[in-house]
mmCIF file of C-alpha atoms in Angstrom:
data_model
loop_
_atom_site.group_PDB
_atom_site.id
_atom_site.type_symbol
_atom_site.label_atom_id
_atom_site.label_comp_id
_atom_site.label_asym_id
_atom_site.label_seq_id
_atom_site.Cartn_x
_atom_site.Cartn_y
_atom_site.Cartn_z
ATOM 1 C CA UNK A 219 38.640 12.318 -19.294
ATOM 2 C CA UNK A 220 34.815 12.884 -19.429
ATOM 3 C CA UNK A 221 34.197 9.098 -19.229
ATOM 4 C CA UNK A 222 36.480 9.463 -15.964
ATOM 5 C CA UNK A 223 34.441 12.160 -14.479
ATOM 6 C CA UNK A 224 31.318 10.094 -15.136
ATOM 7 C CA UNK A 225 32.474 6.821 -13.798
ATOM 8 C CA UNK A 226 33.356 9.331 -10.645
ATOM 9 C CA UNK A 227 29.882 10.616 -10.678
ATOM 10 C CA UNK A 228 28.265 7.273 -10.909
ATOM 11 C CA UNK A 229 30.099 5.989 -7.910
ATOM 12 C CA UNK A 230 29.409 9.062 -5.731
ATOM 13 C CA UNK A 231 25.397 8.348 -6.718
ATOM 14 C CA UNK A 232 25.612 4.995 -5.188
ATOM 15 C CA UNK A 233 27.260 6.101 -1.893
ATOM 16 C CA UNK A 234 24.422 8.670 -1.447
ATOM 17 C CA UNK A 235 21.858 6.414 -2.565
ATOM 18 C CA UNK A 236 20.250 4.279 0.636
ATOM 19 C CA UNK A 237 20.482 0.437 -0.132
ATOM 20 C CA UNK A 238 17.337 -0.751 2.015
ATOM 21 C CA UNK A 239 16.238 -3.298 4.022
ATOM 22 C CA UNK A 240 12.696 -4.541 3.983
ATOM 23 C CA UNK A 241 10.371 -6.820 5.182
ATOM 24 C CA UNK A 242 8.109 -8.743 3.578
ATOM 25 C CA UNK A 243 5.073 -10.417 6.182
ATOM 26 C CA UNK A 244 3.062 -12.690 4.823
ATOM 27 C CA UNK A 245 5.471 -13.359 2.095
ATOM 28 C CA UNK A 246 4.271 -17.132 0.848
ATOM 29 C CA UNK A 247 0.906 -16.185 -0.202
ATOM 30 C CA UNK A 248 -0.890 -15.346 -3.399
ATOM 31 C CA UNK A 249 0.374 -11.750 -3.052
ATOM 32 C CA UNK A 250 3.513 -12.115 -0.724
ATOM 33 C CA UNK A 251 5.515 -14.236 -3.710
ATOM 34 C CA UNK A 252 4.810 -12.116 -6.854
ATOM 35 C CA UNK A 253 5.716 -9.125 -4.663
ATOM 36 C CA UNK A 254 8.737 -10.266 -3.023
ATOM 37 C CA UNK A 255 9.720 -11.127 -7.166
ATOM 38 C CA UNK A 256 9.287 -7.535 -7.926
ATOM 39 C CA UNK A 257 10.986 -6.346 -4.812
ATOM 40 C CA UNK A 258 13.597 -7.862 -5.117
ATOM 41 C CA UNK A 259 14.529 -7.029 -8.933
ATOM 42 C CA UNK A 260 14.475 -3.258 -6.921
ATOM 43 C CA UNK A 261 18.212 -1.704 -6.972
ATOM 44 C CA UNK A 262 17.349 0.188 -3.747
ATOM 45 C CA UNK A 263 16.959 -3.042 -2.107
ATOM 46 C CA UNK A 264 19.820 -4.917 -0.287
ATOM 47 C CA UNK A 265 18.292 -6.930 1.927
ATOM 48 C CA UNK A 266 14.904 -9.062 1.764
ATOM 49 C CA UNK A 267 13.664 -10.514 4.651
ATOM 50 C CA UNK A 268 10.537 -12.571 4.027
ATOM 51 C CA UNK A 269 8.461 -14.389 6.571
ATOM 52 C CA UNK A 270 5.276 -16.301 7.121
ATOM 53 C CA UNK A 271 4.129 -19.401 8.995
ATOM 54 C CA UNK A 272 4.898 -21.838 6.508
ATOM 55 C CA UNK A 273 6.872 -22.119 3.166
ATOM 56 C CA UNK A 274 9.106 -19.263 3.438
ATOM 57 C CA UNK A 275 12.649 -20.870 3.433
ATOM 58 C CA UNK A 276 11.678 -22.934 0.031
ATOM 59 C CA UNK A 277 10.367 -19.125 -1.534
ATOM 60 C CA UNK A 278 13.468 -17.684 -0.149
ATOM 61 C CA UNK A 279 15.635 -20.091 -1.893
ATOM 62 C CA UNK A 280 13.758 -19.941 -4.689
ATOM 63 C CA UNK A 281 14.174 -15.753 -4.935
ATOM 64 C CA UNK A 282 17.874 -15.943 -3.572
ATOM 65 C CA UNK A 283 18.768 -17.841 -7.249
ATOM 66 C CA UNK A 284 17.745 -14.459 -9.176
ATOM 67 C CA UNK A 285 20.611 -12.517 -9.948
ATOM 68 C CA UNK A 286 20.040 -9.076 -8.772
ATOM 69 C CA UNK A 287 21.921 -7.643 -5.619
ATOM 70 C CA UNK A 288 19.436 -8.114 -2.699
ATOM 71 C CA UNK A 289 20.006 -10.854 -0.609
ATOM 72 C CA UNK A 290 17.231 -12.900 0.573
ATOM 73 C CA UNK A 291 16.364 -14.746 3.972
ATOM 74 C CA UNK A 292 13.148 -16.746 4.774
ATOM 75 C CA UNK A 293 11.778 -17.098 7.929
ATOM 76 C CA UNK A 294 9.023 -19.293 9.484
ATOM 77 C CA UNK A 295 7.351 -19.288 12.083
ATOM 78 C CA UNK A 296 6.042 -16.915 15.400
ATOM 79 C CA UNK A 297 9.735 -17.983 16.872
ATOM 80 C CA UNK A 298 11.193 -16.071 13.736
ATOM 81 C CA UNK A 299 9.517 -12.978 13.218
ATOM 82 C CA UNK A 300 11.645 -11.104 15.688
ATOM 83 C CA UNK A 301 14.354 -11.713 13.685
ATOM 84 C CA UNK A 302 12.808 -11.289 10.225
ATOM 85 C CA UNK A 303 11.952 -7.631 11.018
ATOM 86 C CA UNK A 304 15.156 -6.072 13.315
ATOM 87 C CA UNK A 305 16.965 -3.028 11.474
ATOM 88 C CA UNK A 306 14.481 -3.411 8.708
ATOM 89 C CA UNK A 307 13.184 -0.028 7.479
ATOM 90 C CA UNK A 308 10.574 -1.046 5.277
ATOM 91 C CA UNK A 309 7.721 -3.606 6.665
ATOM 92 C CA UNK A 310 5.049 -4.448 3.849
ATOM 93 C CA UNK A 311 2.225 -6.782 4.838
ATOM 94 C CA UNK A 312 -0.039 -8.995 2.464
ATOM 95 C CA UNK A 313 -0.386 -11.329 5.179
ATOM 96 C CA UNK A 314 -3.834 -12.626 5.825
ATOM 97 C CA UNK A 315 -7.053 -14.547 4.467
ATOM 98 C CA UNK A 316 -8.287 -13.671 0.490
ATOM 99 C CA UNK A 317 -11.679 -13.221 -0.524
ATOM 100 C CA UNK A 318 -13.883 -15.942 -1.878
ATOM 101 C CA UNK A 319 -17.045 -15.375 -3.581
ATOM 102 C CA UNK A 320 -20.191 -13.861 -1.613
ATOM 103 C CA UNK A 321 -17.644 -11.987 0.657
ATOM 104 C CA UNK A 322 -16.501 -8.802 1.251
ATOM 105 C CA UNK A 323 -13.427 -6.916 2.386
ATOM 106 C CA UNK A 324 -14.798 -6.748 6.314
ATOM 107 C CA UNK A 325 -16.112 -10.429 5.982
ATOM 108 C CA UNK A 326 -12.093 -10.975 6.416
ATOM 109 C CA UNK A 327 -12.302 -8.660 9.449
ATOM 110 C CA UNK A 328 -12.036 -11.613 12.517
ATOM 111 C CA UNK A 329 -9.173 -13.087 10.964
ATOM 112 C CA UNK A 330 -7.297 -10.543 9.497
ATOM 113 C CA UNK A 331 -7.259 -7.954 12.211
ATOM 114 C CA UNK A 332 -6.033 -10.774 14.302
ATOM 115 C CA UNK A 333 -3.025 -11.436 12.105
ATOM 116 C CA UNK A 334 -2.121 -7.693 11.723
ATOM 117 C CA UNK A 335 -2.210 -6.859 15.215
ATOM 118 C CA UNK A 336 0.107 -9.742 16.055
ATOM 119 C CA UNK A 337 2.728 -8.398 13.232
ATOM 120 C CA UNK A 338 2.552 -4.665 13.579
ATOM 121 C CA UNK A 339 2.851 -5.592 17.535
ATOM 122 C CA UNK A 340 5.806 -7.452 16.290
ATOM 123 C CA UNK A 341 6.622 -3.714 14.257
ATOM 124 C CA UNK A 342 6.573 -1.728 17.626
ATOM 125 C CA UNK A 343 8.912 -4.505 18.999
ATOM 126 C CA UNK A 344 11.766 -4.823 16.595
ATOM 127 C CA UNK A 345 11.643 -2.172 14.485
ATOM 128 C CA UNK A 346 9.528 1.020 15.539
ATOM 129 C CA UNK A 347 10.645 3.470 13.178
ATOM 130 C CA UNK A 348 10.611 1.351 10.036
ATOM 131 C CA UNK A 349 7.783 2.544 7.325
ATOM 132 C CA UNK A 350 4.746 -0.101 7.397
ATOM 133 C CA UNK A 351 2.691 -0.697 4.498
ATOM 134 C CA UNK A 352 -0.419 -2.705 5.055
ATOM 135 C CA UNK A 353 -1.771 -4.285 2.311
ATOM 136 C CA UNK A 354 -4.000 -6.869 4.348
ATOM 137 C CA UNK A 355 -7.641 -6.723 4.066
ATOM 138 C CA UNK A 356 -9.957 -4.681 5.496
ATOM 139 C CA UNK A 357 -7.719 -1.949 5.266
ATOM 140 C CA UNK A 358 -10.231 0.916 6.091
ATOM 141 C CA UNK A 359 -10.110 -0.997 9.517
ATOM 142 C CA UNK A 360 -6.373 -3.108 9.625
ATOM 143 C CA UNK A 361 -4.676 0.932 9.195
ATOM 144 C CA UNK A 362 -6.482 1.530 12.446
ATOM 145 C CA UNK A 363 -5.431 -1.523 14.354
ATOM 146 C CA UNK A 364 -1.935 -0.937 13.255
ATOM 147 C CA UNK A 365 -1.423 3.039 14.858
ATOM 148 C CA UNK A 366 -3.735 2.139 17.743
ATOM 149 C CA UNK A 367 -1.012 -1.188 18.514
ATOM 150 C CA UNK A 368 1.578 0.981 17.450
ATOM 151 C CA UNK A 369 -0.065 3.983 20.392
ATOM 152 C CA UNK A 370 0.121 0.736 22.893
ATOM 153 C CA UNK A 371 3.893 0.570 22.751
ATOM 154 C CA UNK A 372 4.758 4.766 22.165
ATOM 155 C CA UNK A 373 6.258 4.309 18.909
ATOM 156 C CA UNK A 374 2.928 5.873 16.972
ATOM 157 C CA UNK A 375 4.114 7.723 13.911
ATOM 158 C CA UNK A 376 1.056 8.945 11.712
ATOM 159 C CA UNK A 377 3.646 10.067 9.190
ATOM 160 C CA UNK A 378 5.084 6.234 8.724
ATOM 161 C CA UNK A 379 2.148 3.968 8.684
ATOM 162 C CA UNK A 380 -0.124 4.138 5.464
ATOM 163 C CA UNK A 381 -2.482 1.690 4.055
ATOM 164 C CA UNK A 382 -1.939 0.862 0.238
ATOM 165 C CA UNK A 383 -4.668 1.421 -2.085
ATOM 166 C CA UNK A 384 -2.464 1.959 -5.068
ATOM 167 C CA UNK A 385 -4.574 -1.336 -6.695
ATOM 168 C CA UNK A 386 -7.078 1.357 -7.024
ATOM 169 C CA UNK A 387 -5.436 3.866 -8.808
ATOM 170 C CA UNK A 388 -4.154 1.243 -11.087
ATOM 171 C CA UNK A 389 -7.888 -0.176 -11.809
ATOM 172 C CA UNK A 390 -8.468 3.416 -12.052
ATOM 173 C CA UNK A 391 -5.630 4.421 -14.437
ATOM 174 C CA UNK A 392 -6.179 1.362 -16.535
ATOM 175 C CA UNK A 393 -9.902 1.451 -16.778
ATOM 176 C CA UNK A 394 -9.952 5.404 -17.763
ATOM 177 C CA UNK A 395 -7.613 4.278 -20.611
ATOM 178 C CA UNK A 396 -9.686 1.596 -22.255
ATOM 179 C CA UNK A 397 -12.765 3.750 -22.450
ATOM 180 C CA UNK A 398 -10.683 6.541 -24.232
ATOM 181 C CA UNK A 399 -7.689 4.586 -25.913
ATOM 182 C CA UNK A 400 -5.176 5.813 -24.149
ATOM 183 C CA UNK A 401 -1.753 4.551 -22.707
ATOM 184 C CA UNK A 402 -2.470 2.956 -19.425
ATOM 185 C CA UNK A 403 1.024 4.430 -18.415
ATOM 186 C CA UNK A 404 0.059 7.846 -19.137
ATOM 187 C CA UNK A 405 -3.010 7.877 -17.183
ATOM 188 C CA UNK A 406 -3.446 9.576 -14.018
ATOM 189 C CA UNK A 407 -6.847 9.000 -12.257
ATOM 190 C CA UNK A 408 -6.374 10.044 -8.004
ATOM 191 C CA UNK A 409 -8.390 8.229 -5.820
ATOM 192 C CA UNK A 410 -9.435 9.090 -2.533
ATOM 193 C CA UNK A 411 -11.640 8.097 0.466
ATOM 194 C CA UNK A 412 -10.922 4.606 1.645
ATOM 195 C CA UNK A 413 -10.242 0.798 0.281
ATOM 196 C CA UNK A 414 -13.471 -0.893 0.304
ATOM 197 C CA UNK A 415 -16.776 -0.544 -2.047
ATOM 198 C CA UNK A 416 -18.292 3.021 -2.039
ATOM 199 C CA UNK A 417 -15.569 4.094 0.224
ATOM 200 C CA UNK A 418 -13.581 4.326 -2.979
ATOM 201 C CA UNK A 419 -13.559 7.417 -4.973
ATOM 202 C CA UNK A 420 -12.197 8.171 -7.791
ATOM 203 C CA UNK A 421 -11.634 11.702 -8.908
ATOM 204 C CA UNK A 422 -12.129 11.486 -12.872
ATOM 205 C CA UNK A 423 -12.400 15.128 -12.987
ATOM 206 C CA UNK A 424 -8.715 15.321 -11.765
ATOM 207 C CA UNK A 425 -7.217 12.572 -14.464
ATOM 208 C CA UNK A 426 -4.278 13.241 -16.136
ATOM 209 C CA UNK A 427 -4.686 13.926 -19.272
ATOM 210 C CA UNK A 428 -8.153 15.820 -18.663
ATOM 211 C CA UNK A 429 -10.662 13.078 -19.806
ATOM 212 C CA UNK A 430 -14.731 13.361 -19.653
ATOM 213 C CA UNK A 431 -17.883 11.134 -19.921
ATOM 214 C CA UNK A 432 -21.138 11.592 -20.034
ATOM 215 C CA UNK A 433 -23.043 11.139 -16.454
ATOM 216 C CA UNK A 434 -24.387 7.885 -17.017
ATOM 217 C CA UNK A 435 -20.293 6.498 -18.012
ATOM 218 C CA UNK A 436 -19.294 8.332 -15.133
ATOM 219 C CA UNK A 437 -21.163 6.602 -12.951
ATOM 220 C CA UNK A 438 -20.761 2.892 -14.508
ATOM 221 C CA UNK A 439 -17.009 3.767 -14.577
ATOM 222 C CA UNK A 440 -17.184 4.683 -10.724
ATOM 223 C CA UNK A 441 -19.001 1.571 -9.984
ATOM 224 C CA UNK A 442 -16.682 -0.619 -11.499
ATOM 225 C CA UNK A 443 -13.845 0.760 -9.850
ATOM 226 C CA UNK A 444 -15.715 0.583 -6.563
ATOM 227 C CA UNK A 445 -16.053 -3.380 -6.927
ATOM 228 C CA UNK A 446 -13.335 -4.060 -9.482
ATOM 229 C CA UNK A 447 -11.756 -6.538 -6.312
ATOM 230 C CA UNK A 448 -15.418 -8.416 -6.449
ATOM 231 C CA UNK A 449 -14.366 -8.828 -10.302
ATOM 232 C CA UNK A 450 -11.784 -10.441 -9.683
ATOM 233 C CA UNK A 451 -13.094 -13.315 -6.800
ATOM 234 C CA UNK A 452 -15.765 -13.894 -9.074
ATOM 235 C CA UNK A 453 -13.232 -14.991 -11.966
ATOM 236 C CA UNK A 454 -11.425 -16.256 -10.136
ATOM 237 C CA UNK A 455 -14.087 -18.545 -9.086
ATOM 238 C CA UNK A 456 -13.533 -19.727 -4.927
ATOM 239 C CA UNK A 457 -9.470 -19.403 -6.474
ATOM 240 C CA UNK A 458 -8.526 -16.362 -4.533
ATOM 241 C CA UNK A 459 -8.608 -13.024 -4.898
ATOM 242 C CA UNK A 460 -6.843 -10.154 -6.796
ATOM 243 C CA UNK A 461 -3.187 -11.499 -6.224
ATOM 244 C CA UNK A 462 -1.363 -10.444 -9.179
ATOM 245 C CA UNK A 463 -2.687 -7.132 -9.711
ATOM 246 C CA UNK A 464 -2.345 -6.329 -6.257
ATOM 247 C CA UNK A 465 1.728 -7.414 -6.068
ATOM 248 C CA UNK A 466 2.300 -5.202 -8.627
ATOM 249 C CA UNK A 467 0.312 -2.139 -7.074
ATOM 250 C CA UNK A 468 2.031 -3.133 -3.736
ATOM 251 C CA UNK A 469 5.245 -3.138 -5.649
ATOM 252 C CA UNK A 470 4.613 0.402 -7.254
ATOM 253 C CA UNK A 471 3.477 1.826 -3.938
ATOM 254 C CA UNK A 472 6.767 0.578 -2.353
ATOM 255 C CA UNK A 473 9.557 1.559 -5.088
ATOM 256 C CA UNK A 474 7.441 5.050 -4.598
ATOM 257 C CA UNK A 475 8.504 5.044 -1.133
ATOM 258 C CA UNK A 476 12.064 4.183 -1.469
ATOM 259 C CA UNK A 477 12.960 6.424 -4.130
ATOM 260 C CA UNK A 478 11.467 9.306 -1.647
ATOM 261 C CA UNK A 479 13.097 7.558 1.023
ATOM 262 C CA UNK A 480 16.446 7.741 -1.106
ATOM 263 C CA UNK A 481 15.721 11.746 -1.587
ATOM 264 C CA UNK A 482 13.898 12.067 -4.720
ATOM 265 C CA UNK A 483 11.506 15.290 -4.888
ATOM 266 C CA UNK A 484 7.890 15.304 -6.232
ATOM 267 C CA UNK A 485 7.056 11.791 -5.072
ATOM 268 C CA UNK A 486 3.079 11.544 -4.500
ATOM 269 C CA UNK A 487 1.009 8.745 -3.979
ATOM 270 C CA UNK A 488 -2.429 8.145 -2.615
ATOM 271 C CA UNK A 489 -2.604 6.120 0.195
ATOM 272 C CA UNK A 490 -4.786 5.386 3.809
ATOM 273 C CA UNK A 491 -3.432 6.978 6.810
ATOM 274 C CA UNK A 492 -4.112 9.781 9.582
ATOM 275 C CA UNK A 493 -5.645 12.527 8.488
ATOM 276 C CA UNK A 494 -6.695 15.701 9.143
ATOM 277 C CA UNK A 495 -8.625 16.417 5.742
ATOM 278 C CA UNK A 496 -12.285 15.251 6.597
ATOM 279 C CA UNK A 497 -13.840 14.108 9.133
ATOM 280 C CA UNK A 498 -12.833 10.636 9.532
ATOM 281 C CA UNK A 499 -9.897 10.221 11.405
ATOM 282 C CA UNK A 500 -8.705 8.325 8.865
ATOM 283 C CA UNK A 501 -8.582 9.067 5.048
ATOM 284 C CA UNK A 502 -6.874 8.416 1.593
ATOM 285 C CA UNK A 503 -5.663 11.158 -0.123
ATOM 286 C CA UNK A 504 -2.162 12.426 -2.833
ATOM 287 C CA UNK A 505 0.656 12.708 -0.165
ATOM 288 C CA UNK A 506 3.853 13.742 -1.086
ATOM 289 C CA UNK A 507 6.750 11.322 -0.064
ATOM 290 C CA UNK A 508 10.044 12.276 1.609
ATOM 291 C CA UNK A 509 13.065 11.030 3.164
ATOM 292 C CA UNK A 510 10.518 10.350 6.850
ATOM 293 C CA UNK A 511 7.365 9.397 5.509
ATOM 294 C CA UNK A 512 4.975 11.828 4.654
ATOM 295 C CA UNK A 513 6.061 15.070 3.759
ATOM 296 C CA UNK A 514 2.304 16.806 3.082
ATOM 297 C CA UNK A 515 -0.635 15.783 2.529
ATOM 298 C CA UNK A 516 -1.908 17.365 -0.856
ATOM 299 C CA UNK A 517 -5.489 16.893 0.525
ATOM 300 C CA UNK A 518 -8.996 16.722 -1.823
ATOM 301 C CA UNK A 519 -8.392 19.669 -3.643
ATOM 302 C CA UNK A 520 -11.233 20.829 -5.876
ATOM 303 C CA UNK A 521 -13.981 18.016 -5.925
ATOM 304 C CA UNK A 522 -16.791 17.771 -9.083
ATOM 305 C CA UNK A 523 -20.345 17.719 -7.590
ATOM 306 C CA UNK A 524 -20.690 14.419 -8.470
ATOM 307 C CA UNK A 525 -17.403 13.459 -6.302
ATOM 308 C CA UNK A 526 -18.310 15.425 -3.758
ATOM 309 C CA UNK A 527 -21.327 13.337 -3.188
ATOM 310 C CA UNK A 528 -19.135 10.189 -3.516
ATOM 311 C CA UNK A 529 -17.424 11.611 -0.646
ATOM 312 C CA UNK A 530 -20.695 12.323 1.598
ATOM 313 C CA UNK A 531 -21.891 8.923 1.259
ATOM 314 C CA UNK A 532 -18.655 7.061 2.084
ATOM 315 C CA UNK A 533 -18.388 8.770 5.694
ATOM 316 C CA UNK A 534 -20.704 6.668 7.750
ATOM 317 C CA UNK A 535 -19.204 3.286 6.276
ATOM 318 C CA UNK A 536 -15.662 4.617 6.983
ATOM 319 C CA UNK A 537 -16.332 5.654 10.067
ATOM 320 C CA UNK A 538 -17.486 2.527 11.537
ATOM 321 C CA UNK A 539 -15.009 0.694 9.984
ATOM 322 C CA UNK A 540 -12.165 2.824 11.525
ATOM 323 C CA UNK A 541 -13.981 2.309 14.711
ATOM 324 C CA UNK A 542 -14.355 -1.229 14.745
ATOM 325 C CA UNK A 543 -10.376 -1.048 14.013
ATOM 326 C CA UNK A 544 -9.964 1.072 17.473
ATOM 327 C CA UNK A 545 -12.279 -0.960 19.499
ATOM 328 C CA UNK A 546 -10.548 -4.292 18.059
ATOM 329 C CA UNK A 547 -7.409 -3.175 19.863
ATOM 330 C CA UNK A 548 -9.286 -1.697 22.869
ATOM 331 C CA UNK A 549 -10.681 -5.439 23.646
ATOM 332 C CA UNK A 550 -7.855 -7.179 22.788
ATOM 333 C CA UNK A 551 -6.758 -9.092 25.864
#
């Protein structure tokens, strides 16, 4: 009788649960193809569309041949992406130009902001209340270009659009964890600010569990976090970027989302979006998920002097990155 009632239970569970459909742009690239793998080993997903402007079908077929339930459809092409994103409800976007040594994130600027405006113009078209998740590069200005495109078209939703840092939280997490032996897994380190050198903050004093180090650590820890990306292009060697580490992050950031999405309570993840909390217009902070977005944004909280500082510094750099964002989209013909 019991195993009845559970059999019961387990079938009620997955008619409440929401089996989504998402997008991935950008989806034959150095990040786009790891991510889509982890997306679509996701139970929450049913549907995968992936695009980009070459390559797709073969990564499509590729993906389809893994035996999880999500089924998977390429599409290639500026004909296609109308198609690619209607009645999805989660858009993520990797698309765009990587780093190569000497460069940094707003080196990518020309090209990238092009490429993001085009596709979250696309967004506002097809699918206007689906959740978008930029991952392309320069995000302290790409989040900006996205809601002001977004504002073009009246389908602006603050609570719906969010840049993902999560790579730093995981550089974060992971790096905290070496230095003390801990469990990566176990390691909570927020981060805050924005998605681009000194713009990235780290609060240490807020890891979970409670770590400390001595100022001059601190600071070498910080830094590395801060250029942990620059790391990577220099192993990498004129190879790419962080691709990899970045999937997974965008992966994380994503299942994060859809589990809130799907009604799960205590969801919080840092991430880039409107903001109310400083200054800039524009700011990553926690944010607990829900079912629409963002539910509340947990804010700074209690800052060490040290981060506070952090957080002085970044504001010029952020601010004229958000604005060069805004006027991108202002001038655009």
């Amino acid at each position: 009788k019991r195993c009845c009632q559970l059999c019961h239970l387990i079938c009620i569970i997955r008619l409440i649960l929401l089996f989504l459909y998402i997008a991935v742009l950008g989806a034959s690239g150095g990040i786009g193809q790891p991510l889509s793998l982890l997306l679509k080993n996701s139970p929450l997903v049913s549907e995968l569309s992936l695009y980009d402007i070459a390559h797709t079908p073969g990564v499509a077929a590729d993906l389809s041949h893994i035996e999880t339930r999500a089924t998977v459809t390429g599409y290639m092409g500026a004909d296609q992406l109308g198609a690619a994103l209607k009645g999805c409800e989660v858009v993520v976007i990797p698309a765009g130009v990587p780093r190569k040594p000497g460069m940094t994130r707003d080196d990518l600027f020309n090209t990238n902001a092009t490429i993001v405006a085009t596709l979250a113009d696309a967004c506002a078209r097809h699918c206007p209340q689906a959740m978008i998740c930029i991952i392309s590069n320069p995000v302290n200005s790409t989040i900006p270009i996205t809601s002001e495109v977004m504002k073009k078209h009246g389908v602006y939703n603050p609570n719906r659009v969010f840049g993902v840092t999560t790579l730093d939280i995981v550089r974060a997490n992971t790096f905290v964890a070496e230095l003390k032996g801990l469990d990566p897994a176990r390691v909570n380190v927020p981060v805050v600010g924005g998605h681009a050198g000194k713009t990235i903050i780290p609060l240490i004093s807020r890891c979970t569990p409670k770590v400390e180090f001595p100022a001059d650590q601190l600071s070498a820890l910080t830094g590395r976090i801060q250029e942990a990306g620059t790391e990577v292009v220099k192993a990498k060697a004129g190879a790419g970027s962080a691709t990899l580490s970045m999937a997974y992050a965008g992966a994380r950031f994503t299942f994060s989302l859809l589990d809130a999405m799907n009604g799960k309570e205590g969801v919080v993840e840092c991430a880039f979006v409107r903001s109310e909390e400083t200054e800039c217009k524009y700011f990553s902070t926690p944010l607990l998920l829900g079912k629409n977005g963002i539910e509340k944004n947990l804010g700074l909280g209690k800052l060490s002097a040290f981060e506070e500082k952090l957080v002085a510094e970044a504001m010029d750099e952020l601010k004229g990155s958000i604005k060069k964002g805004e006027d991108f989209v202002t001038n655009m013909k």
